[in-house]
Structure formats: structure tokens, C-alpha cells
Amino acid sequence: VQLQASGGGLVQAGGSLRLSCAASGRSISSYRMGWFRQAPGKERDFVSALSGGSPLYADSVKGRFIISRDNALNTVYLQMNSLEPEDTAVYYCAAGQGVRSSLRTTASYPYWGQGTQVTVSS
């Protein structure tokens, strides 16, 4: 499966962005989907994930970000509200199937998109 992330950009603090992750090659309806982000000089951190159960969120984005999927469009979204300068990073979408470790770890996702830059100005 190939993933293409888009929707990043420059936004002022308090603003909103919606990231999209369009999949191709096969249907992702049965895949677990995740969003991660990586700021300069830092590790790639978990943001949100959607699998068979309730969505998961990192504590830092809980209440501000919403993950969703549209299986008909083979796309996953990340609605980001009340953005803060600390949210500045490259955002990556990821997909996986089958046996996994925690949804919060990169090891659970063998497929990755190319990343989209989100910059939040103060």
C-alpha cells in the first residue's frame, strides 16, 4: 500500500488544519492507521491512531485533534484544531495489518507516507 499525506502548511497559533492521507494500491479499510510527527532534532512521536476500537491520541493533542477515516475514499484524516507552536513538525501517516505491538509505536506500521510539514507561528 502507498500512502500520500497532504494538507500541511503555515498557520497561526489557535488555527486549524486538516491533514489527509490518501492510500493507493489496496483498500485500507482493514488496516490500522496512525499519525506520527517529527520535529527537527527529535524522534518521531505518536500523535493518533485508528484501529478496530476507539481512536487513540497522544496526551498532548487530546481534545484538539480528531482522527477519522473514509473507507470509500481510502483516506484517513487528522483534523487539528487549536494549534500551538509546539505542534510544528513533519506529520507522517502510517498503516499496518496483522500482529502488532502498541499502536503508539512506529514498529506497528510497516507502511509510511512521505510526510507533510505543519508550521504553527506564535
XYZ file of N, CA and C in Angstrom:
366
model
N 0.844 -1.176 0.000
C 0.000 0.000 0.000
C 0.888 1.237 0.000
N 0.490 2.235 -0.803
C 1.222 3.504 -0.857
C 0.382 4.584 -0.183
N 1.037 5.441 0.568
C 0.363 6.497 1.313
C 0.886 7.856 0.882
N -0.037 8.798 0.716
C 0.317 10.159 0.316
C -0.329 11.133 1.285
N 0.499 11.777 2.088
C -0.002 12.764 3.051
C -0.014 14.148 2.431
N -1.016 14.924 2.815
C -1.124 16.292 2.314
C -1.900 17.131 3.311
N -1.936 18.436 3.064
C -2.730 19.322 3.896
C -1.941 20.161 4.874
N -0.651 19.952 4.947
C 0.156 20.752 5.846
C 0.278 22.183 5.351
N 0.856 23.021 6.197
C 1.047 24.416 5.824
C 1.441 25.252 7.008
N 1.379 26.556 6.798
C 1.707 27.524 7.835
C 0.406 28.097 8.397
N 0.270 28.081 9.704
C -0.943 28.572 10.347
C -0.562 29.278 11.639
N -1.364 30.257 12.014
C -1.122 30.938 13.280
C -1.614 30.097 14.451
N -1.051 30.328 15.597
C -1.493 29.636 16.808
C -2.988 29.863 17.008
N -3.672 28.785 17.370
C -5.117 28.846 17.526
C -5.873 28.440 16.286
N -5.181 28.328 15.174
C -5.814 27.962 13.922
C -5.999 26.464 13.772
N -6.489 26.099 12.594
C -6.793 24.698 12.309
C -6.224 24.282 10.960
N -5.943 23.008 10.850
C -5.558 22.380 9.588
C -6.167 20.988 9.554
N -6.418 20.493 8.364
C -6.837 19.113 8.211
C -5.861 18.402 7.299
N -5.218 17.405 7.831
C -4.309 16.577 7.054
C -5.070 15.407 6.447
N -4.659 15.042 5.253
C -5.240 13.896 4.578
C -4.148 12.883 4.280
N -4.523 11.633 4.296
C -3.611 10.550 3.942
C -4.354 9.650 2.969
N -4.026 9.797 1.698
C -4.690 9.025 0.656
C -3.896 7.763 0.378
N -4.571 6.637 0.406
C -3.918 5.350 0.176
C -4.227 4.852 -1.228
N -3.289 4.147 -1.784
C -3.477 3.521 -3.089
C -2.828 2.150 -3.078
N -3.220 1.334 -4.001
C -2.657 0.008 -4.105
C -3.568 -1.069 -3.558
N -4.222 -0.758 -2.453
C -5.224 -1.674 -1.898
C -6.070 -0.923 -0.896
N -7.188 -1.509 -0.558
C -8.083 -0.881 0.402
C -7.467 -0.911 1.792
N -7.604 0.202 2.497
C -7.084 0.283 3.860
C -8.174 0.094 4.904
N -9.352 -0.369 4.469
C -10.473 -0.473 5.399
C -10.179 -1.393 6.578
N -9.313 -2.379 6.399
C -8.992 -3.304 7.477
C -7.644 -2.998 8.128
N -7.020 -1.912 7.702
C -5.707 -1.547 8.237
C -5.845 -0.676 9.483
N -4.930 -0.818 10.383
C -4.788 0.182 11.426
C -4.036 1.365 10.814
N -4.455 2.565 11.178
C -3.872 3.770 10.615
C -3.376 4.663 11.741
N -2.230 5.266 11.514
C -1.664 6.126 12.539
C -1.110 7.414 11.961
N -1.030 8.407 12.828
C -0.341 9.655 12.519
C 0.785 9.838 13.533
N 1.931 10.207 13.021
C 3.088 10.499 13.849
C 3.654 11.846 13.408
N 4.479 12.425 14.230
C 5.115 13.680 13.857
C 6.556 13.704 14.345
N 7.352 14.481 13.612
C 8.768 14.575 13.942
C 9.214 16.020 13.804
N 9.633 16.583 14.913
C 10.187 17.928 14.922
C 11.695 17.848 14.685
N 12.307 18.924 14.226
C 13.745 18.899 13.947
C 14.558 18.470 15.161
N 15.437 17.510 14.960
C 16.311 17.049 16.027
C 15.645 16.146 17.042
N 14.401 15.774 16.792
C 13.682 14.925 17.748
C 13.248 13.618 17.091
N 12.816 12.694 17.939
C 12.345 11.418 17.436
C 10.930 11.565 16.851
N 10.548 10.563 16.103
C 9.198 10.533 15.551
C 8.234 10.100 16.657
N 7.276 10.943 16.957
C 6.372 10.716 18.078
C 4.961 10.371 17.617
N 4.313 9.554 18.409
C 2.936 9.182 18.167
C 2.016 10.381 18.342
N 1.024 10.493 17.438
C 0.012 11.536 17.542
C -1.363 10.917 17.746
N -1.744 10.013 16.842
C -3.078 9.438 16.902
C -3.119 8.152 16.093
N -4.073 7.286 16.434
C -4.230 6.040 15.704
C -5.679 5.620 15.689
N -6.019 4.874 14.645
C -7.375 4.378 14.487
C -7.292 2.928 14.039
N -7.863 2.052 14.867
C -7.890 0.637 14.525
C -9.318 0.166 14.726
N -9.515 -1.035 15.233
C -10.866 -1.534 15.368
C -11.654 -0.919 16.504
N -10.950 -0.351 17.472
C -11.626 0.209 18.638
C -11.704 1.715 18.595
N -11.705 2.298 19.763
C -11.768 3.761 19.854
C -10.459 4.378 19.394
N -10.516 5.575 18.855
C -9.271 6.227 18.443
C -8.376 6.524 19.638
N -7.090 6.524 19.382
C -6.104 6.836 20.409
C -5.459 8.173 20.092
N -5.111 8.903 21.143
C -4.443 10.191 20.975
C -3.313 10.334 21.976
N -2.280 11.003 21.543
C -1.253 11.404 22.486
C -1.857 12.427 23.442
N -1.390 12.439 24.663
C -1.924 13.371 25.660
C -1.801 14.812 25.187
N -0.750 15.110 24.448
C -0.501 16.487 24.030
C -1.512 17.001 23.002
N -2.242 16.101 22.346
C -3.191 16.538 21.330
C -4.629 16.174 21.670
N -4.824 15.458 22.750
C -6.157 15.013 23.125
C -7.067 16.219 23.341
N -8.255 16.150 22.741
C -9.198 17.255 22.851
C -9.030 18.307 21.771
N -7.932 18.224 21.020
C -7.692 19.211 19.951
C -7.673 18.564 18.567
N -7.190 17.340 18.494
C -7.069 16.642 17.212
C -8.121 15.545 17.119
N -8.577 15.286 15.894
C -9.540 14.218 15.658
C -9.098 13.410 14.442
N -8.979 12.107 14.635
C -8.645 11.216 13.530
C -9.924 10.576 13.001
N -9.977 10.411 11.687
C -11.144 9.777 11.087
C -10.724 9.114 9.787
N -11.591 8.286 9.265
C -11.284 7.611 8.014
C -12.525 7.563 7.143
N -12.301 7.594 5.842
C -13.359 7.433 4.858
C -12.953 6.256 3.983
N -13.524 5.102 4.261
C -13.120 3.899 3.534
C -13.494 3.977 2.055
N -14.558 4.684 1.748
C -14.955 4.814 0.342
C -13.905 5.582 -0.459
N -13.255 6.553 0.196
C -12.211 7.327 -0.461
C -10.820 6.784 -0.176
N -10.764 5.730 0.650
C -9.462 5.144 1.006
C -8.532 6.189 1.602
N -9.083 6.992 2.486
C -8.359 8.140 3.025
C -8.571 8.233 4.530
N -7.524 8.645 5.208
C -7.576 8.925 6.645
C -7.273 10.410 6.841
N -7.929 10.997 7.817
C -7.777 12.426 8.070
C -7.295 12.675 9.496
N -6.668 13.813 9.669
C -6.346 14.295 11.003
C -6.763 15.757 11.064
N -7.856 16.013 11.749
C -8.319 17.379 11.959
C -7.582 17.946 13.161
N -6.890 19.041 12.946
C -6.078 19.632 14.009
C -6.621 21.010 14.330
N -7.096 21.167 15.538
C -7.675 22.429 15.994
C -6.841 23.024 17.123
N -7.043 24.290 17.379
C -6.336 24.977 18.463
C -4.841 24.699 18.395
N -4.291 24.862 17.238
C -2.885 24.531 17.038
C -1.978 25.426 17.862
N -0.888 24.836 18.297
C 0.102 25.512 19.138
C 1.463 25.448 18.441
N 2.356 26.390 18.739
C 3.693 26.333 18.135
C 4.388 24.983 18.376
N 4.077 24.347 19.488
C 4.678 23.043 19.803
C 4.205 21.940 18.870
N 3.170 22.195 18.095
C 2.690 21.216 17.127
C 3.488 21.248 15.824
N 4.386 22.193 15.698
C 5.201 22.304 14.495
C 6.061 21.059 14.311
N 5.917 20.435 13.156
C 6.640 19.192 12.864
C 6.283 18.733 11.458
N 6.994 17.735 11.009
C 6.568 16.998 9.817
C 5.654 15.879 10.290
N 4.488 15.811 9.681
C 3.494 14.818 10.071
C 3.474 13.678 9.053
N 3.498 12.464 9.576
C 3.526 11.263 8.750
C 2.297 10.399 9.031
N 1.712 9.857 7.976
C 0.684 8.847 8.175
C 1.304 7.477 7.952
N 0.704 6.479 8.574
C 1.260 5.138 8.539
C 0.132 4.116 8.580
N 0.423 2.929 8.074
C -0.586 1.874 8.021
C 0.036 0.531 8.356
N -0.797 -0.352 8.890
C -0.316 -1.680 9.212
C -1.455 -2.666 9.311
N -1.107 -3.948 9.272
C -2.066 -5.019 9.423
C -1.455 -6.115 10.258
N -2.303 -6.986 10.765
C -1.828 -8.195 11.418
C -1.303 -7.958 12.817
N -0.457 -8.874 13.237
C 0.094 -8.844 14.593
C 0.876 -7.544 14.783
N 0.745 -6.980 15.936
C 1.376 -5.700 16.197
C 1.781 -5.579 17.648
N 2.619 -4.578 17.874
C 2.866 -4.156 19.239
C 1.909 -2.995 19.502
N 2.262 -2.098 20.339
C 1.380 -0.985 20.665
C 1.080 -0.128 19.443
N -0.131 0.382 19.370
C -0.495 1.298 18.303
C 0.306 2.592 18.379
N 0.920 2.844 19.502
C 1.656 4.085 19.713
C 3.107 4.001 19.253
N 3.505 2.854 18.735
C 4.898 2.698 18.330
C 5.019 2.604 16.808
N 6.087 3.140 16.286
C 6.311 3.096 14.839
C 6.458 1.669 14.333
N 6.881 0.766 15.181
C 7.108 -0.623 14.762
C 5.820 -1.319 14.322
N 4.666 -0.775 14.707
C 3.398 -1.391 14.337
C 2.940 -1.025 12.936
N 3.717 -0.189 12.249
C 3.293 0.340 10.950
C 4.398 0.143 9.907
N 4.268 -0.827 9.038
C 5.288 -1.027 8.011
C 5.185 -0.080 6.827
N 4.036 0.576 6.664
C 3.832 1.445 5.504
C 3.751 2.895 5.967
N 4.489 3.763 5.259
C 4.582 5.167 5.655
C 4.418 6.084 4.456
N 3.776 7.217 4.701
C 3.723 8.267 3.706
C 4.970 9.119 3.777
N 5.050 10.107 2.915
C 6.267 10.908 2.779
C 6.341 12.066 3.770
N 5.263 12.382 4.440
C 5.300 13.478 5.413
C 4.807 14.785 4.827
N 4.180 15.584 5.678
C 3.724 16.909 5.287
C 4.070 17.871 6.423
N 4.612 19.021 6.077
C 5.100 19.969 7.070
C 3.952 20.799 7.629
N 3.909 20.884 8.943
C 2.980 21.763 9.646
C 3.806 22.748 10.462
N 3.573 24.014 10.220
C 4.277 25.059 10.955
C 3.254 25.979 11.600
N 3.368 26.108 12.915
C 2.441 26.946 13.672
C 3.217 28.134 14.230
N 2.822 29.322 13.825
C 3.518 30.528 14.283
C 2.823 31.092 15.515
N 3.617 31.713 16.365
C 3.065 32.268 17.619
C 2.608 33.704 17.426
